[in-house]
Amino acid sequence: MVSIWSAPANIALIKYWGKKEIQLPANPSLSFSLQNSRSITQVETDTSLKAGTWTFSYDGKPNAVFEKKLKIFFDRIREELSVLDRQGLRIHSKNNFPHSSGISSSASFYASLALCLCELENHAVNRTPGEKEFFQSASRIARLGSGSAARSVYGGFNLWGQSDIRGSSDEYSIPVNTDIHPDFSEYRDAVLIISSEVKSLSSSAGHALMNENPFGPSRYSQARQHLKTLYAALQKGDHTTVIKITEQEALTLHGLIMSSSGGTLLMTPQTVEAIKKIREYRTATNSKCCFTLDAGPNIHFLYPDNEKEKIHNFIRTDLASLCENQQWIDDHLGAGPMKHKNFSL
Ligand code: DP6
């Protein structure tokens, strides 16, 4: 039996930064899934392998770093997924975006892997869950690999973490697309690759630092308030509020990283220069664009679909020179994971 799924990367507007117990978020987060930037994973049961063992290749090659992380992940989910012990598994995965592009590959990877494992498990125990139940379990399993992966099992906007929004949970994410204003259901993301160097602060180390950060408790209540206000603004089509909160969230994330013990600086002079240019452009042209950042120097430049031509022009004339080798990725809000017949994107 073989299962092949691709899952998208996602970009958070309300950031998950700080966690408790096993991958439970300290505050709710809200993201949207991208369309083009994806991981694809194939999991095949193989009776020639000893039951309970597995092999893994990334981009056609063994990868010791991933394997170590996978071992921890499998130990976490082993009790729930009998398929891990029934047969041997051969796992292959690859991404269609550069590894250090500022797009988190762990979210799309764990989401695609969780979808395969849930499908194989259902087959093994002869269970046919409804669509909602299937994706919910995949989100919960993905979360145990990487927190933000919980948000990559659905298309469009996703909410992960307990909040006032009905159905939300710390255990898994839920899609929140029904009342989103059309301006945002066609939102676009140009990922400006300022530097492709491997991150100097891993997400897990960053989350851990939040336990001692003196601003932790106030940050978590700010995120809750931001979520309410941003979600309402996404529904109303209130760009002013979306821009204000999205940028404040990005800068707060970096503020928290700087104010944690050891104070890490992840923005480079080019990041700061690009942010200034984006803000100047917005004022000068009345554009509805804004930026967000993950825990790194690269910029996710967000804008509505009807500004695409002008924004692409602006990137080419003013921002590309700040990017490493003029590189940027043209992406947009997408439809979510896909089941595949072949291991190709
Ligand atoms: C800054 O999900 O990568 O991108 O749960 O330790 O795997 P782990 O962390 P991860 O953290 C993502 C943090 C972020 C913000 C976000 O995506 O919400």
Short mmCIF file of C-alpha atoms and ligand atoms in Angstrom, two decimals:
data_model
loop_
_atom_site.label_atom_id
_atom_site.label_comp_id
_atom_site.label_asym_id
_atom_site.label_seq_id
_atom_site.Cartn_x
_atom_site.Cartn_y
_atom_site.Cartn_z
CA MET A 1 0.00 0.00 0.00
CA VAL A 2 1.31 3.45 -0.85
CA SER A 3 0.09 6.90 0.09
CA ILE A 4 1.31 10.13 -1.52
CA TRP A 5 0.27 13.61 -0.38
CA SER A 6 1.57 17.10 -0.95
CA ALA A 7 0.94 19.86 1.58
CA PRO A 8 1.58 23.58 1.37
CA ALA A 9 3.81 25.88 3.40
CA ASN A 10 1.90 28.45 5.42
CA ILE A 11 2.58 31.98 6.58
CA ALA A 12 1.30 33.17 9.96
CA LEU A 13 -0.24 36.62 10.43
CA ILE A 14 -0.75 36.00 14.17
CA LYS A 15 2.42 34.25 15.31
CA TYR A 16 2.86 31.07 17.31
CA TRP A 17 5.89 31.79 19.49
CA GLY A 18 6.01 29.96 22.83
CA LYS A 19 4.68 26.51 23.65
CA LYS A 20 3.86 24.22 26.57
CA GLU A 21 3.90 20.44 27.07
CA ILE A 22 4.12 18.62 23.75
CA GLN A 23 3.61 21.17 21.01
CA LEU A 24 0.64 22.93 22.59
CA PRO A 25 0.71 26.62 21.70
CA ALA A 26 0.99 29.35 24.34
CA ASN A 27 -1.38 31.44 22.21
CA PRO A 28 -3.65 30.91 19.19
CA SER A 29 -2.15 31.65 15.76
CA LEU A 30 -3.66 32.39 12.36
CA SER A 31 -2.06 31.73 8.98
CA PHE A 32 -2.84 31.18 5.36
CA SER A 33 -1.60 28.31 3.21
CA LEU A 34 0.44 29.05 0.10
CA GLN A 35 -0.34 27.46 -3.26
CA ASN A 36 3.00 26.92 -5.00
CA SER A 37 5.44 26.21 -2.16
CA ARG A 38 4.87 22.57 -1.18
CA SER A 39 6.37 19.38 0.17
CA ILE A 40 5.40 16.03 -1.27
CA THR A 41 5.77 12.82 0.75
CA GLN A 42 5.34 9.19 -0.21
CA VAL A 43 4.96 6.47 2.42
CA GLU A 44 4.96 2.88 1.26
CA THR A 45 4.46 -0.21 3.38
CA ASP A 46 7.15 -2.81 2.66
CA THR A 47 7.01 -6.37 3.93
CA SER A 48 10.69 -6.91 3.10
CA LEU A 49 11.53 -4.49 5.96
CA LYS A 50 11.26 -5.63 9.59
CA ALA A 51 7.94 -4.53 11.18
CA GLY A 52 8.41 -1.26 13.12
CA THR A 53 11.43 -0.13 11.08
CA TRP A 54 11.53 2.57 8.41
CA THR A 55 13.81 4.20 5.87
CA PHE A 56 13.79 7.86 4.92
CA SER A 57 15.13 9.83 2.01
CA TYR A 58 14.91 13.56 1.39
CA ASP A 59 15.41 14.67 -2.22
CA GLY A 60 16.49 11.12 -3.06
CA LYS A 61 19.24 11.03 -0.40
CA PRO A 62 19.39 9.82 3.21
CA ASN A 63 19.33 12.71 5.69
CA ALA A 64 20.67 12.10 9.21
CA VAL A 65 19.30 15.36 10.67
CA PHE A 66 15.76 14.65 9.49
CA GLU A 67 16.03 11.03 10.59
CA LYS A 68 16.85 12.04 14.16
CA LYS A 69 13.82 14.36 14.25
CA LEU A 70 11.60 11.69 12.68
CA LYS A 71 12.56 9.21 15.37
CA ILE A 72 11.33 11.61 18.08
CA PHE A 73 8.15 12.24 16.08
CA PHE A 74 7.42 8.53 15.59
CA ASP A 75 7.94 7.86 19.31
CA ARG A 76 5.32 10.52 20.04
CA ILE A 77 2.69 9.09 17.69
CA ARG A 78 3.46 5.37 17.90
CA GLU A 79 0.69 4.64 20.41
CA GLU A 80 -1.98 6.08 18.15
CA LEU A 81 -0.80 4.84 14.78
CA SER A 82 -0.54 1.07 14.70
CA VAL A 83 0.73 1.26 11.10
CA LEU A 84 4.14 2.27 12.48
CA ASP A 85 4.52 -1.13 14.12
CA ARG A 86 2.64 -3.43 11.77
CA GLN A 87 4.97 -3.19 8.77
CA GLY A 88 8.16 -1.60 7.62
CA LEU A 89 7.78 1.81 5.94
CA ARG A 90 9.72 3.46 3.13
CA ILE A 91 9.39 7.24 3.26
CA HIS A 92 10.47 9.69 0.55
CA SER A 93 10.00 13.43 0.65
CA LYS A 94 10.98 16.54 -1.30
CA ASN A 95 10.06 20.23 -1.55
CA ASN A 96 9.64 22.38 -4.60
CA PHE A 97 11.11 25.46 -2.90
CA PRO A 98 14.71 26.03 -1.78
CA HIS A 99 15.45 24.61 1.65
CA SER A 100 16.59 27.87 3.25
CA SER A 101 14.27 30.26 1.46
CA GLY A 102 12.61 31.63 4.57
CA ILE A 103 9.67 29.35 3.92
CA SER A 104 9.34 26.82 6.71
CA SER A 105 9.72 23.36 5.20
CA SER A 106 8.94 21.59 8.47
CA ALA A 107 5.27 22.69 8.33
CA SER A 108 4.65 21.38 4.81
CA PHE A 109 6.77 18.27 5.42
CA TYR A 110 5.07 17.12 8.63
CA ALA A 111 1.62 17.95 7.21
CA SER A 112 2.22 15.82 4.10
CA LEU A 113 3.71 12.99 6.19
CA ALA A 114 0.80 13.08 8.68
CA LEU A 115 -1.72 12.87 5.82
CA CYS A 116 0.04 9.77 4.43
CA LEU A 117 0.27 8.10 7.84
CA CYS A 118 -3.39 8.79 8.67
CA GLU A 119 -4.45 7.37 5.31
CA LEU A 120 -2.36 4.21 5.80
CA GLU A 121 -3.62 3.80 9.36
CA ASN A 122 -7.26 4.02 8.23
CA HIS A 123 -6.56 1.43 5.59
CA ALA A 124 -4.77 -0.86 8.08
CA VAL A 125 -7.60 -0.79 10.64
CA ASN A 126 -10.35 -0.70 8.00
CA ARG A 127 -11.72 2.68 9.11
CA THR A 128 -13.36 5.27 6.84
CA PRO A 129 -13.61 8.55 8.72
CA GLY A 130 -15.50 11.52 7.30
CA GLU A 131 -13.46 14.28 5.64
CA LYS A 132 -13.59 16.56 8.69
CA GLU A 133 -12.40 13.83 11.04
CA PHE A 134 -9.62 12.73 8.66
CA PHE A 135 -8.11 16.20 8.30
CA GLN A 136 -8.54 16.93 12.00
CA SER A 137 -6.51 13.85 12.96
CA ALA A 138 -3.90 14.70 10.33
CA SER A 139 -3.63 18.21 11.79
CA ARG A 140 -3.17 16.83 15.32
CA ILE A 141 -0.55 14.32 14.19
CA ALA A 142 1.26 16.99 12.11
CA ARG A 143 1.33 19.28 15.17
CA LEU A 144 3.32 16.66 17.08
CA GLY A 145 6.04 16.92 14.40
CA SER A 146 6.10 20.72 14.20
CA GLY A 147 3.55 23.08 15.73
CA SER A 148 2.96 25.20 12.64
CA ALA A 149 2.44 22.00 10.57
CA ALA A 150 -0.99 21.71 12.22
CA ARG A 151 -1.96 24.68 10.01
CA SER A 152 -0.73 23.15 6.72
CA VAL A 153 -3.40 20.46 6.35
CA TYR A 154 -6.02 22.92 5.08
CA GLY A 155 -6.11 25.50 2.31
CA GLY A 156 -6.92 29.17 2.84
CA PHE A 157 -6.92 30.66 6.35
CA ASN A 158 -6.22 28.40 9.33
CA LEU A 159 -6.54 28.91 13.05
CA TRP A 160 -4.61 26.83 15.55
CA GLY A 161 -5.12 27.24 19.28
CA GLN A 162 -7.93 27.64 21.77
CA SER A 163 -9.78 30.94 21.28
CA ASP A 164 -13.28 32.44 21.21
CA ILE A 165 -13.69 31.19 17.64
CA ARG A 166 -16.04 28.18 17.58
CA GLY A 167 -14.37 24.79 17.16
CA SER A 168 -10.83 26.08 17.80
CA SER A 169 -8.45 23.86 19.75
CA ASP A 170 -4.87 23.69 21.00
CA GLU A 171 -4.71 20.13 19.64
CA TYR A 172 -5.32 20.83 15.96
CA SER A 173 -6.06 23.65 13.56
CA ILE A 174 -9.36 24.46 11.89
CA PRO A 175 -10.02 26.13 8.54
CA VAL A 176 -11.56 29.60 8.87
CA ASN A 177 -12.56 30.60 5.36
CA THR A 178 -16.32 30.96 5.28
CA ASP A 179 -16.64 34.66 6.12
CA ILE A 180 -13.33 35.94 4.77
CA HIS A 181 -13.66 39.05 2.57
CA PRO A 182 -12.87 38.35 -1.13
CA ASP A 183 -9.89 40.79 -1.00
CA PHE A 184 -8.20 38.39 1.39
CA SER A 185 -9.32 35.10 -0.09
CA GLU A 186 -7.10 36.04 -3.05
CA TYR A 187 -4.22 37.35 -0.95
CA ARG A 188 -0.71 37.08 -2.47
CA ASP A 189 2.74 36.56 -0.92
CA ALA A 190 6.05 37.49 -2.57
CA VAL A 191 8.78 35.85 -0.50
CA LEU A 192 11.85 38.10 -0.66
CA ILE A 193 14.91 35.94 -0.08
CA ILE A 194 17.22 38.33 1.74
CA SER A 195 19.49 35.50 2.87
CA SER A 196 19.39 31.74 2.35
CA GLU A 197 21.80 31.02 5.22
CA VAL A 198 20.60 28.38 7.68
CA LYS A 199 18.77 29.99 10.61
CA SER A 200 20.96 30.98 13.56
CA LEU A 201 18.05 30.32 15.94
CA SER A 202 16.04 27.11 15.54
CA SER A 203 12.31 27.38 16.16
CA SER A 204 12.45 24.93 19.04
CA ALA A 205 15.24 26.91 20.78
CA GLY A 206 13.27 30.13 20.16
CA HIS A 207 10.05 28.74 21.63
CA ALA A 208 11.96 27.48 24.68
CA LEU A 209 13.40 30.95 25.31
CA MET A 210 9.85 32.30 25.68
CA ASN A 211 9.48 30.36 28.97
CA GLU A 212 11.90 32.80 30.59
CA ASN A 213 11.06 35.90 28.55
CA PRO A 214 9.78 38.61 30.96
CA PHE A 215 7.30 39.80 28.30
CA GLY A 216 5.84 36.29 27.75
CA PRO A 217 2.54 36.64 29.64
CA SER A 218 1.69 40.04 28.13
CA ARG A 219 2.66 38.78 24.67
CA TYR A 220 0.23 35.86 24.96
CA SER A 221 -2.67 38.16 25.89
CA GLN A 222 -1.71 40.57 23.09
CA ALA A 223 -1.84 37.68 20.59
CA ARG A 224 -5.35 36.75 21.79
CA GLN A 225 -6.55 40.32 21.35
CA HIS A 226 -4.81 40.61 17.96
CA LEU A 227 -6.50 37.42 16.79
CA LYS A 228 -9.98 38.77 17.53
CA THR A 229 -9.32 42.11 15.88
CA LEU A 230 -7.53 40.65 12.85
CA TYR A 231 -10.13 37.97 12.21
CA ALA A 232 -12.91 40.58 12.28
CA ALA A 233 -10.86 42.79 9.91
CA LEU A 234 -10.30 39.88 7.48
CA GLN A 235 -14.06 39.36 7.39
CA LYS A 236 -14.88 43.05 6.94
CA GLY A 237 -12.20 43.69 4.34
CA ASP A 238 -10.63 46.27 6.69
CA HIS A 239 -7.15 46.60 5.16
CA THR A 240 -5.97 49.31 7.55
CA THR A 241 -6.40 47.02 10.55
CA VAL A 242 -5.00 43.95 8.77
CA ILE A 243 -1.86 45.89 7.81
CA LYS A 244 -1.41 47.34 11.29
CA ILE A 245 -1.76 44.05 13.15
CA THR A 246 0.16 41.90 10.65
CA GLU A 247 3.20 44.20 10.79
CA GLN A 248 2.98 44.59 14.56
CA GLU A 249 2.93 40.79 14.94
CA ALA A 250 6.03 40.44 12.73
CA LEU A 251 7.98 43.12 14.60
CA THR A 252 6.79 41.80 17.98
CA LEU A 253 8.11 38.34 17.06
CA HIS A 254 11.53 39.85 16.37
CA GLY A 255 11.24 42.03 19.49
CA LEU A 256 10.64 38.88 21.55
CA ILE A 257 13.61 37.16 19.93
CA MET A 258 15.81 40.19 20.72
CA SER A 259 14.56 40.46 24.31
CA SER A 260 14.99 36.76 25.10
CA SER A 261 18.09 35.60 26.93
CA GLY A 262 21.09 35.86 24.58
CA GLY A 263 19.19 38.39 22.42
CA THR A 264 19.40 37.18 18.81
CA LEU A 265 19.24 39.60 15.86
CA LEU A 266 17.73 37.91 12.83
CA MET A 267 17.05 40.90 10.57
CA THR A 268 19.87 42.09 8.35
CA PRO A 269 20.36 45.68 7.08
CA GLN A 270 18.66 44.54 3.85
CA THR A 271 15.60 43.33 5.80
CA VAL A 272 15.28 46.73 7.47
CA GLU A 273 15.84 48.56 4.17
CA ALA A 274 13.16 46.48 2.43
CA ILE A 275 10.66 47.11 5.25
CA LYS A 276 11.27 50.87 4.97
CA LYS A 277 10.79 50.74 1.20
CA ILE A 278 7.56 48.75 1.51
CA ARG A 279 6.17 51.29 3.97
CA GLU A 280 7.26 54.25 1.79
CA TYR A 281 5.70 52.63 -1.27
CA ARG A 282 2.44 52.07 0.62
CA THR A 283 2.24 55.71 1.68
CA ALA A 284 3.18 57.05 -1.74
CA THR A 285 0.78 54.87 -3.75
CA ASN A 286 -2.06 54.12 -1.31
CA SER A 287 -1.29 50.44 -1.78
CA LYS A 288 -2.83 47.86 0.56
CA CYS A 289 0.40 45.87 0.83
CA CYS A 290 2.18 44.94 4.05
CA PHE A 291 4.94 42.64 5.27
CA THR A 292 5.39 39.84 7.72
CA LEU A 293 8.45 37.91 8.89
CA ASP A 294 9.15 34.48 10.30
CA ALA A 295 12.06 33.78 12.63
CA GLY A 296 14.64 34.81 10.03
CA PRO A 297 15.72 37.72 7.78
CA ASN A 298 13.43 37.01 4.80
CA ILE A 299 10.31 39.02 4.09
CA HIS A 300 6.84 37.81 3.17
CA PHE A 301 5.48 40.72 1.17
CA LEU A 302 1.65 40.47 1.22
CA TYR A 303 -0.75 42.24 -1.13
CA PRO A 304 -4.20 41.86 -2.71
CA ASP A 305 -4.45 40.20 -6.10
CA ASN A 306 -5.59 43.37 -7.89
CA GLU A 307 -2.22 45.04 -7.16
CA LYS A 308 -0.18 42.18 -8.64
CA GLU A 309 1.20 43.95 -11.69
CA LYS A 310 2.23 47.13 -9.85
CA ILE A 311 3.74 45.21 -6.94
CA HIS A 312 5.77 42.93 -9.23
CA ASN A 313 7.10 46.03 -10.92
CA PHE A 314 7.99 47.58 -7.56
CA ILE A 315 9.77 44.37 -6.50
CA ARG A 316 11.81 44.34 -9.72
CA THR A 317 12.80 48.01 -9.51
CA ASP A 318 13.26 48.52 -5.74
CA LEU A 319 13.37 45.29 -3.76
CA ALA A 320 15.05 42.58 -5.86
CA SER A 321 18.45 44.28 -5.45
CA LEU A 322 18.14 43.74 -1.67
CA CYS A 323 17.55 40.00 -2.17
CA GLU A 324 20.30 37.37 -2.36
CA ASN A 325 20.96 36.88 -6.09
CA GLN A 326 17.81 38.98 -6.75
CA GLN A 327 15.75 35.94 -5.69
CA TRP A 328 12.09 36.08 -4.69
CA ILE A 329 9.24 33.59 -4.86
CA ASP A 330 5.87 34.52 -6.35
CA ASP A 331 3.15 32.73 -4.35
CA HIS A 332 -0.43 33.23 -3.22
CA LEU A 333 -3.14 31.84 -0.96
CA GLY A 334 -3.85 28.27 -2.02
CA ALA A 335 -6.28 25.42 -1.93
CA GLY A 336 -4.45 23.14 0.51
CA PRO A 337 -3.10 19.58 0.46
CA MET A 338 -3.48 17.26 -2.52
CA LYS A 339 -3.47 13.50 -2.85
CA HIS A 340 -1.18 12.32 -5.68
CA LYS A 341 -0.85 9.21 -7.81
CA ASN A 342 2.87 9.77 -8.48
CA PHE A 343 5.70 11.19 -6.41
CA SER A 344 5.94 14.40 -8.42
CA LEU A 345 4.76 17.98 -7.96
C1 DP6 B 1 7.95 32.05 13.76
O1 DP6 B 1 6.27 25.40 14.07
O2 DP6 B 1 8.63 25.86 13.35
O3 DP6 B 1 7.13 30.54 12.11
O4 DP6 B 1 6.70 23.64 16.88
O5 DP6 B 1 9.14 23.89 17.39
O6 DP6 B 1 8.40 22.96 15.17
P1 DP6 B 1 8.08 23.89 16.33
O7 DP6 B 1 8.11 25.37 15.76
P2 DP6 B 1 7.59 25.96 14.39
O8 DP6 B 1 7.43 27.50 14.80
C2 DP6 B 1 6.99 28.45 13.87
C3 DP6 B 1 7.19 29.81 14.41
C4 DP6 B 1 6.95 30.95 13.44
C5 DP6 B 1 5.56 31.54 13.62
C6 DP6 B 1 4.39 30.75 13.08
O9 DP6 B 1 4.51 30.08 12.03
O10 DP6 B 1 3.32 30.86 13.70
#
